[in-house]
Short mmCIF file of C-alpha atoms in Angstrom, two decimals:
data_model
loop_
_atom_site.label_atom_id
_atom_site.label_comp_id
_atom_site.label_asym_id
_atom_site.label_seq_id
_atom_site.Cartn_x
_atom_site.Cartn_y
_atom_site.Cartn_z
CA MET P 1 -140.57 -14.29 -113.79
CA ALA P 2 -142.08 -15.27 -110.46
CA ASP P 3 -144.24 -12.68 -108.69
CA PRO P 4 -142.40 -11.69 -105.47
CA LEU P 5 -145.73 -10.92 -103.77
CA ALA P 6 -147.09 -14.41 -104.44
CA THR P 7 -145.94 -16.21 -101.30
CA PRO P 8 -146.77 -19.39 -99.36
CA LEU P 9 -149.12 -17.21 -97.27
CA THR P 10 -151.13 -15.95 -100.25
CA GLU P 11 -151.34 -19.52 -101.54
CA LEU P 12 -152.52 -20.85 -98.18
CA LEU P 13 -155.06 -18.11 -97.47
CA GLY P 14 -156.14 -17.41 -101.04
CA CYS P 15 -155.52 -13.66 -100.91
CA ARG P 16 -153.88 -11.57 -103.65
CA LEU P 17 -151.40 -9.74 -101.42
CA PRO P 18 -149.35 -11.10 -98.49
CA VAL P 19 -150.99 -8.72 -96.02
CA VAL P 20 -153.18 -9.71 -93.06
CA GLN P 21 -155.65 -7.34 -91.37
CA THR P 22 -155.65 -8.35 -87.72
CA ALA P 23 -158.72 -8.90 -85.53
CA MET P 24 -158.84 -5.79 -83.34
CA GLY P 25 -161.71 -5.94 -80.84
CA TRP P 26 -164.77 -3.88 -81.92
CA ILE P 27 -162.73 -2.54 -84.87
CA ALA P 28 -162.44 -5.58 -87.14
CA THR P 29 -166.12 -5.49 -88.09
CA PRO P 30 -167.67 -6.87 -91.30
CA ARG P 31 -167.21 -3.47 -92.93
CA LEU P 32 -163.45 -3.36 -92.33
CA VAL P 33 -162.87 -7.06 -93.02
CA ALA P 34 -164.73 -6.86 -96.33
CA ALA P 35 -162.92 -3.67 -97.34
CA SER P 36 -159.49 -5.13 -96.62
CA SER P 37 -160.34 -8.44 -98.30
CA ASN P 38 -161.77 -6.74 -101.40
CA ALA P 39 -158.55 -4.71 -101.65
CA GLY P 40 -156.38 -7.84 -101.72
CA ALA P 41 -155.52 -8.52 -98.07
CA PHE P 42 -156.82 -11.29 -95.79
CA GLY P 43 -159.10 -9.88 -93.09
CA PHE P 44 -159.97 -11.32 -89.68
CA LEU P 45 -163.24 -10.66 -87.86
CA ALA P 46 -162.98 -9.79 -84.15
CA GLY P 47 -164.98 -12.78 -82.90
CA ALA P 48 -163.30 -12.68 -79.49
CA VAL P 49 -165.61 -9.83 -78.43
CA MET P 50 -168.78 -11.40 -79.86
CA LYS P 51 -171.39 -13.81 -78.59
CA PRO P 52 -172.11 -16.85 -80.80
CA ALA P 53 -175.26 -15.37 -82.37
CA GLU P 54 -173.46 -12.06 -82.99
CA LEU P 55 -170.61 -13.88 -84.70
CA ALA P 56 -173.01 -15.83 -86.92
CA ASP P 57 -174.59 -12.55 -88.01
CA ALA P 58 -171.18 -10.93 -88.56
CA ILE P 59 -169.99 -13.84 -90.72
CA ALA P 60 -173.16 -13.62 -92.81
CA GLU P 61 -172.77 -9.84 -93.20
CA THR P 62 -169.10 -10.15 -94.18
CA ALA P 63 -169.94 -12.87 -96.70
CA ARG P 64 -172.52 -10.52 -98.22
CA LEU P 65 -169.95 -7.72 -98.56
CA THR P 66 -167.06 -9.70 -100.08
CA PRO P 67 -166.73 -12.73 -102.37
CA HIS P 68 -163.44 -13.64 -100.70
CA ARG P 69 -162.80 -15.99 -97.82
CA PHE P 70 -161.87 -14.33 -94.54
CA GLY P 71 -160.82 -15.22 -91.01
CA VAL P 72 -162.29 -15.20 -87.51
CA ASN P 73 -160.46 -14.52 -84.28
CA PHE P 74 -161.59 -16.09 -80.99
CA HIS P 75 -160.27 -17.11 -77.57
CA SER P 76 -160.81 -20.54 -76.11
CA PHE P 77 -161.61 -18.97 -72.70
CA GLN P 78 -164.25 -16.48 -73.87
CA PRO P 79 -167.90 -17.01 -72.89
CA GLY P 80 -169.60 -19.31 -75.38
CA ALA P 81 -166.29 -20.52 -76.84
CA ARG P 82 -167.67 -23.98 -77.68
CA GLU P 83 -170.59 -22.46 -79.55
CA ILE P 84 -168.23 -20.02 -81.29
CA VAL P 85 -166.21 -22.93 -82.65
CA GLU P 86 -169.34 -24.61 -84.00
CA VAL P 87 -170.43 -21.37 -85.69
CA ILE P 88 -167.04 -21.12 -87.39
CA LEU P 89 -167.07 -24.75 -88.52
CA ALA P 90 -170.61 -24.38 -89.86
CA ASN P 91 -169.35 -21.54 -92.07
CA SER P 92 -166.18 -23.23 -93.37
CA GLU P 93 -167.06 -22.39 -96.97
CA ARG P 94 -166.44 -18.70 -96.25
CA VAL P 95 -164.22 -18.76 -93.14
CA GLY P 96 -160.77 -19.67 -94.37
CA ALA P 97 -158.76 -19.23 -91.17
CA VAL P 98 -158.94 -18.73 -87.42
CA SER P 99 -156.56 -16.73 -85.25
CA PHE P 100 -156.13 -16.83 -81.51
CA GLY P 101 -153.72 -16.06 -78.71
CA ARG P 102 -154.42 -18.58 -75.96
CA GLY P 103 -155.17 -21.36 -78.33
CA PRO P 104 -157.31 -24.47 -78.65
CA ASP P 105 -155.94 -27.94 -78.02
CA ALA P 106 -154.75 -30.40 -80.66
CA GLY P 107 -158.22 -31.94 -81.01
CA MET P 108 -159.87 -28.63 -81.84
CA ILE P 109 -157.07 -27.67 -84.22
CA ALA P 110 -157.57 -31.01 -85.99
CA ARG P 111 -161.27 -30.23 -86.43
CA PHE P 112 -160.41 -26.91 -88.06
CA ASN P 113 -157.85 -28.57 -90.31
CA GLU P 114 -160.35 -31.23 -91.39
CA ALA P 115 -162.80 -28.47 -92.30
CA GLY P 116 -160.17 -26.73 -94.45
CA ILE P 117 -159.78 -23.83 -92.00
CA VAL P 118 -156.21 -22.65 -91.43
CA CYS P 119 -155.20 -22.19 -87.79
CA MET P 120 -152.98 -19.08 -87.63
CA PRO P 121 -152.25 -18.14 -84.01
CA THR P 122 -150.43 -14.98 -82.94
CA VAL P 123 -147.33 -15.63 -80.86
CA GLY P 124 -144.75 -13.48 -79.13
CA ALA P 125 -142.12 -16.09 -78.30
CA VAL P 126 -140.23 -18.81 -80.16
CA LYS P 127 -141.41 -21.56 -77.82
CA HIS P 128 -145.04 -20.64 -78.43
CA ALA P 129 -144.52 -20.76 -82.21
CA GLU P 130 -142.96 -24.20 -81.91
CA LYS P 131 -145.80 -25.43 -79.70
CA MET P 132 -148.51 -24.18 -82.06
CA VAL P 133 -146.91 -25.82 -85.08
CA ALA P 134 -146.49 -29.07 -83.13
CA LEU P 135 -150.24 -28.96 -82.36
CA GLY P 136 -151.05 -28.74 -86.07
CA CYS P 137 -151.23 -25.01 -86.89
CA ARG P 138 -150.39 -24.34 -90.54
CA ALA P 139 -149.31 -20.68 -90.27
CA ILE P 140 -148.08 -18.30 -87.59
CA THR P 141 -148.29 -14.57 -86.95
CA VAL P 142 -145.25 -13.35 -85.03
CA GLN P 143 -145.82 -10.12 -83.09
CA GLY P 144 -142.81 -8.24 -81.84
CA GLY P 145 -142.87 -5.86 -78.91
CA GLU P 146 -143.77 -2.91 -81.16
CA GLY P 147 -147.26 -4.38 -81.58
CA GLY P 148 -150.38 -2.98 -79.93
CA GLY P 149 -152.45 -4.36 -77.09
CA HIS P 150 -150.98 -7.33 -75.21
CA THR P 151 -147.41 -7.63 -76.39
CA GLY P 152 -144.01 -9.03 -75.50
CA SER P 153 -140.65 -7.40 -74.87
CA VAL P 154 -138.67 -8.75 -77.85
CA ALA P 155 -138.54 -6.48 -80.91
CA THR P 156 -139.75 -7.77 -84.26
CA THR P 157 -136.26 -7.44 -85.73
CA VAL P 158 -134.98 -9.98 -83.20
CA LEU P 159 -138.02 -12.23 -82.75
CA LEU P 160 -138.94 -12.72 -86.42
CA PRO P 161 -135.67 -14.37 -87.56
CA GLN P 162 -135.68 -16.54 -84.45
CA VAL P 163 -139.14 -17.88 -85.28
CA LEU P 164 -138.31 -18.29 -88.97
CA ASP P 165 -135.38 -20.48 -87.96
CA ALA P 166 -137.56 -22.53 -85.61
CA VAL P 167 -140.67 -23.38 -87.69
CA ASP P 168 -141.38 -24.51 -91.23
CA VAL P 169 -144.78 -22.94 -91.93
CA PRO P 170 -145.72 -19.58 -93.51
CA VAL P 171 -145.03 -16.74 -91.07
CA ALA P 172 -146.61 -13.28 -91.09
CA ALA P 173 -144.59 -10.58 -89.35
CA ALA P 174 -146.46 -8.16 -87.05
CA GLY P 175 -145.38 -5.26 -84.90
CA GLY P 176 -144.20 -2.06 -86.58
CA PHE P 177 -145.51 -2.59 -90.13
CA ALA P 178 -147.52 0.02 -92.02
CA ASP P 179 -146.29 0.25 -95.62
CA GLY P 180 -144.78 -1.49 -98.62
CA TYR P 181 -141.23 -0.87 -97.46
CA GLY P 182 -141.97 -2.89 -94.35
CA LEU P 183 -143.53 -5.64 -96.46
CA ALA P 184 -140.40 -5.81 -98.64
CA ALA P 185 -138.24 -5.95 -95.50
CA ALA P 186 -140.31 -8.78 -93.99
CA LEU P 187 -140.11 -10.77 -97.23
CA ALA P 188 -136.34 -10.20 -97.29
CA TRP P 189 -136.11 -11.72 -93.80
CA GLY P 190 -137.91 -14.79 -95.08
CA ALA P 191 -141.42 -14.09 -93.80
CA SER P 192 -144.35 -14.84 -96.10
CA GLY P 193 -146.12 -11.56 -95.41
CA ILE P 194 -147.05 -8.97 -92.80
CA ALA P 195 -149.96 -8.48 -90.41
CA MET P 196 -151.16 -4.99 -89.49
CA GLY P 197 -153.62 -3.69 -86.92
CA SER P 198 -153.05 0.00 -86.23
CA ARG P 199 -152.61 0.81 -89.93
CA PHE P 200 -155.98 -0.76 -90.80
CA MET P 201 -157.60 0.93 -87.83
CA MET P 202 -156.39 4.24 -89.25
CA THR P 203 -158.32 3.94 -92.52
CA ALA P 204 -161.52 5.49 -93.81
CA ASP P 205 -163.12 2.01 -93.70
CA SER P 206 -162.46 1.56 -89.97
CA PRO P 207 -165.54 1.98 -87.73
CA VAL P 208 -163.54 3.83 -85.05
CA PRO P 209 -165.09 7.26 -84.30
CA ASP P 210 -163.38 10.28 -85.85
CA ALA P 211 -162.47 11.72 -82.45
CA ILE P 212 -160.47 8.60 -81.60
CA LYS P 213 -158.79 8.49 -85.00
CA ALA P 214 -157.79 12.11 -84.42
CA ALA P 215 -156.33 11.18 -81.02
CA TYR P 216 -154.28 8.41 -82.63
CA ALA P 217 -153.11 10.80 -85.36
CA ARG P 218 -151.98 13.32 -82.72
CA ALA P 219 -150.01 10.74 -80.76
CA GLY P 220 -146.28 10.60 -81.31
CA THR P 221 -144.15 7.52 -80.69
CA GLY P 222 -143.29 8.93 -77.25
CA ASP P 223 -146.99 8.86 -76.31
CA ILE P 224 -147.27 5.11 -76.93
CA PHE P 225 -145.86 2.89 -74.21
CA VAL P 226 -146.23 -0.44 -72.44
CA THR P 227 -148.02 -0.81 -69.10
CA ASP P 228 -148.91 -3.80 -66.93
CA ARG P 229 -151.19 -1.81 -64.62
CA ILE P 230 -154.41 -2.66 -66.49
CA ASP P 231 -154.63 -6.44 -66.17
CA GLY P 232 -151.17 -7.48 -65.03
CA ILE P 233 -150.02 -8.37 -68.57
CA PRO P 234 -147.91 -5.91 -70.58
CA GLN P 235 -150.03 -3.91 -73.03
CA ARG P 236 -149.03 -1.14 -75.43
CA MET P 237 -151.32 1.87 -75.11
CA ILE P 238 -151.58 5.55 -76.01
CA ARG P 239 -151.17 7.81 -72.99
CA ASN P 240 -154.43 9.58 -72.10
CA PRO P 241 -156.20 10.75 -68.89
CA MET P 242 -157.68 7.30 -68.16
CA LEU P 243 -154.33 5.57 -68.50
CA ASP P 244 -152.61 8.24 -66.40
CA TRP P 245 -155.24 7.65 -63.70
CA ILE P 246 -154.73 3.88 -63.82
CA GLU P 247 -150.95 4.36 -63.64
CA SER P 248 -151.17 6.54 -60.53
CA GLY P 249 -150.17 4.72 -57.34
CA GLY P 250 -151.51 4.17 -53.83
CA ALA P 251 -153.79 1.57 -52.24
CA LEU P 252 -156.75 3.93 -52.10
CA GLY P 253 -156.26 4.77 -55.74
CA ARG P 254 -156.25 1.08 -56.70
CA TRP P 255 -159.58 0.56 -54.95
CA SER P 256 -161.02 3.67 -56.60
CA ARG P 257 -159.89 2.52 -60.05
CA GLY P 258 -161.16 -1.01 -59.52
CA LEU P 259 -164.61 0.09 -58.33
CA THR P 260 -164.95 2.69 -61.09
CA ALA P 261 -164.04 0.11 -63.75
CA ALA P 262 -166.42 -2.43 -62.27
CA LEU P 263 -169.26 0.12 -62.28
CA ALA P 264 -168.56 0.90 -65.95
CA MET P 265 -168.70 -2.81 -66.77
CA LYS P 266 -171.92 -3.22 -64.79
CA ARG P 267 -173.56 -0.43 -66.77
CA ALA P 268 -172.32 -1.80 -70.10
CA THR P 269 -173.18 -5.46 -69.57
CA GLY P 270 -176.04 -5.45 -67.06
CA ALA P 271 -174.13 -7.92 -64.88
CA SER P 272 -174.93 -8.08 -61.18
CA TRP P 273 -172.39 -7.15 -58.53
CA GLY P 274 -172.20 -10.84 -57.64
CA GLU P 275 -171.31 -11.76 -61.24
CA LEU P 276 -168.70 -9.02 -61.38
CA LEU P 277 -167.12 -10.15 -58.12
CA ALA P 278 -167.10 -13.76 -59.32
CA SER P 279 -165.28 -12.70 -62.50
CA ALA P 280 -162.81 -10.64 -60.49
CA HIS P 281 -162.17 -13.52 -58.07
CA ALA P 282 -161.50 -15.86 -61.02
CA MET P 283 -158.90 -13.44 -62.41
CA ARG P 284 -157.46 -12.96 -58.95
CA SER P 285 -156.92 -16.68 -58.39
CA GLU P 286 -155.45 -17.11 -61.89
CA GLY P 287 -153.04 -14.20 -61.88
CA GLY P 288 -152.25 -13.47 -58.22
CA LYS P 289 -153.81 -10.00 -58.38
CA SER P 290 -155.32 -8.03 -55.55
CA LEU P 291 -159.12 -7.72 -55.65
CA PRO P 292 -159.14 -4.11 -56.97
CA GLU P 293 -156.56 -5.04 -59.63
CA ALA P 294 -158.66 -8.04 -60.64
CA MET P 295 -161.78 -5.86 -60.85
CA LEU P 296 -159.96 -3.47 -63.18
CA ALA P 297 -158.64 -6.36 -65.27
CA ALA P 298 -162.12 -7.86 -65.63
CA ALA P 299 -163.51 -4.50 -66.75
CA ALA P 300 -160.65 -3.57 -69.11
CA PRO P 301 -162.53 -4.62 -72.28
CA VAL P 302 -165.31 -2.16 -71.42
CA LEU P 303 -162.77 0.65 -71.09
CA LEU P 304 -161.31 -0.23 -74.50
CA GLN P 305 -164.81 -0.33 -75.98
CA LYS P 306 -165.57 3.10 -74.50
CA ALA P 307 -162.86 4.58 -76.71
CA VAL P 308 -163.15 2.71 -80.02
CA VAL P 309 -166.95 2.38 -80.01
CA GLU P 310 -168.24 5.33 -77.99
CA GLY P 311 -165.50 7.75 -79.06
CA ASP P 312 -164.45 8.75 -75.52
CA ALA P 313 -160.74 9.62 -75.67
CA ILE P 314 -160.74 10.77 -72.03
CA ASN P 315 -162.39 7.90 -70.13
CA GLY P 316 -161.56 5.04 -72.50
CA LEU P 317 -158.37 3.11 -73.16
CA MET P 318 -156.63 3.16 -76.55
CA ALA P 319 -154.54 0.11 -77.42
CA SER P 320 -151.99 0.93 -80.10
CA GLY P 321 -149.00 -0.36 -81.95
CA GLN P 322 -145.92 1.83 -81.75
CA VAL P 323 -146.22 2.44 -85.49
CA ALA P 324 -149.31 4.59 -84.90
CA GLY P 325 -146.91 7.34 -83.87
CA ARG P 326 -146.13 7.95 -87.54
CA LEU P 327 -149.61 7.52 -89.03
CA GLU P 328 -151.34 10.74 -90.00
CA ASP P 329 -153.61 9.96 -92.97
CA LEU P 330 -156.84 7.95 -93.35
CA PRO P 331 -156.80 6.22 -96.74
CA THR P 332 -159.42 3.70 -97.77
CA CYS P 333 -158.28 0.08 -97.61
CA ALA P 334 -158.15 0.06 -101.42
CA GLU P 335 -155.90 3.13 -101.45
CA LEU P 336 -153.71 1.76 -98.66
CA LEU P 337 -153.15 -1.64 -100.24
CA ALA P 338 -152.53 -0.17 -103.69
CA ARG P 339 -149.86 2.03 -102.11
CA ILE P 340 -148.35 -0.89 -100.19
CA GLU P 341 -148.20 -3.01 -103.34
CA THR P 342 -146.52 -0.24 -105.36
CA GLU P 343 -143.98 0.52 -102.64
CA ALA P 344 -143.13 -3.15 -102.08
CA ARG P 345 -142.68 -3.89 -105.77
CA GLU P 346 -140.50 -0.81 -106.27
CA ARG P 347 -138.30 -1.67 -103.28
CA ILE P 348 -137.93 -5.33 -104.29
CA ALA P 349 -137.14 -4.32 -107.87
CA ALA P 350 -134.56 -1.79 -106.67
CA LEU P 351 -132.84 -4.45 -104.60
CA ALA P 352 -132.78 -6.74 -107.63
CA GLY P 353 -131.57 -3.94 -109.90
CA ARG P 354 -134.52 -4.02 -112.28
CA PRO P 355 -137.67 -1.92 -112.99
CA ALA P 356 -140.74 -2.65 -110.87
CA ALA P 357 -143.49 -4.68 -112.54
CA ILE P 358 -146.84 -3.38 -111.26
CA LYS P 359 -149.52 -6.05 -111.46
CA GLY P 360 -153.15 -5.20 -111.98
CA ALA P 361 -155.58 -5.40 -109.05
CA ALA P 362 -157.88 -7.87 -110.79
#
């Protein structure tokens, strides 16, 4: 009898379970990636917030902590992107996949394919899934509007079947998944697995400070909403004092928020005011933002880092999937994935009218 949890995604990525741990900035560290990979999932390092040398060190550390291949996330517009790509290619024996939002071109995707590295972008629209597959990507993560951080407006329940009808590569479903029942549902739709961010962030293996995990645990679904006031692009966040301040209106308030965010970024990065203004002007010309809005957008990563690295739930920003509103415990990755596997097998067996066959974790 075929194993229902052995899917085209597990075959492509080489993982035991069809579960992907997504590359959350400053959260998907070697510790979390190794823990999720050792427990049977496929983990992605958050390379989009790293410099090339930092990524090289993180890949080496992850390789030391797990015998399994793992992934790296990056953005083609981040500083040092060309060097990042070369670091990834130089480590193709251990890096099995790359993920990205704004993706590379066909030439770069071909280089990854030639090196045996799967390109698995995250998309939030059917047309983007079709484009990525046409460029040579061999798998897709589809994130519905329930997902955390930058997200779209179409729910997973609507978007996933649309993408499954449009492309012929393994698809991981993201946005609203946290357990084995969700995995069984995604497989029933025809997906090859699920991708989770918030659920992996809320584990004992996550590096997020306890105070922030507690803030996520306290948040209900009504406290998690979408705003475009941070960088002009819709993002799903947990409501807190910093977000309330950003959401408040008025021209004077916009200037105050922009200058405060820019000062925080200056302190965190050591950039000069000239460099900060240049970055803000670049965002302004690209997105049609006012100068204070562009300054806030440029500094947004620092505000996110303030929460998930420094543990400041008041002055930082907390990106979150809607599913975090029902997460209260902090299992290890091993405990989480064992639970997901048991639940998924039981649900699939119940649908088929037969007892669940629980495979060993070897």
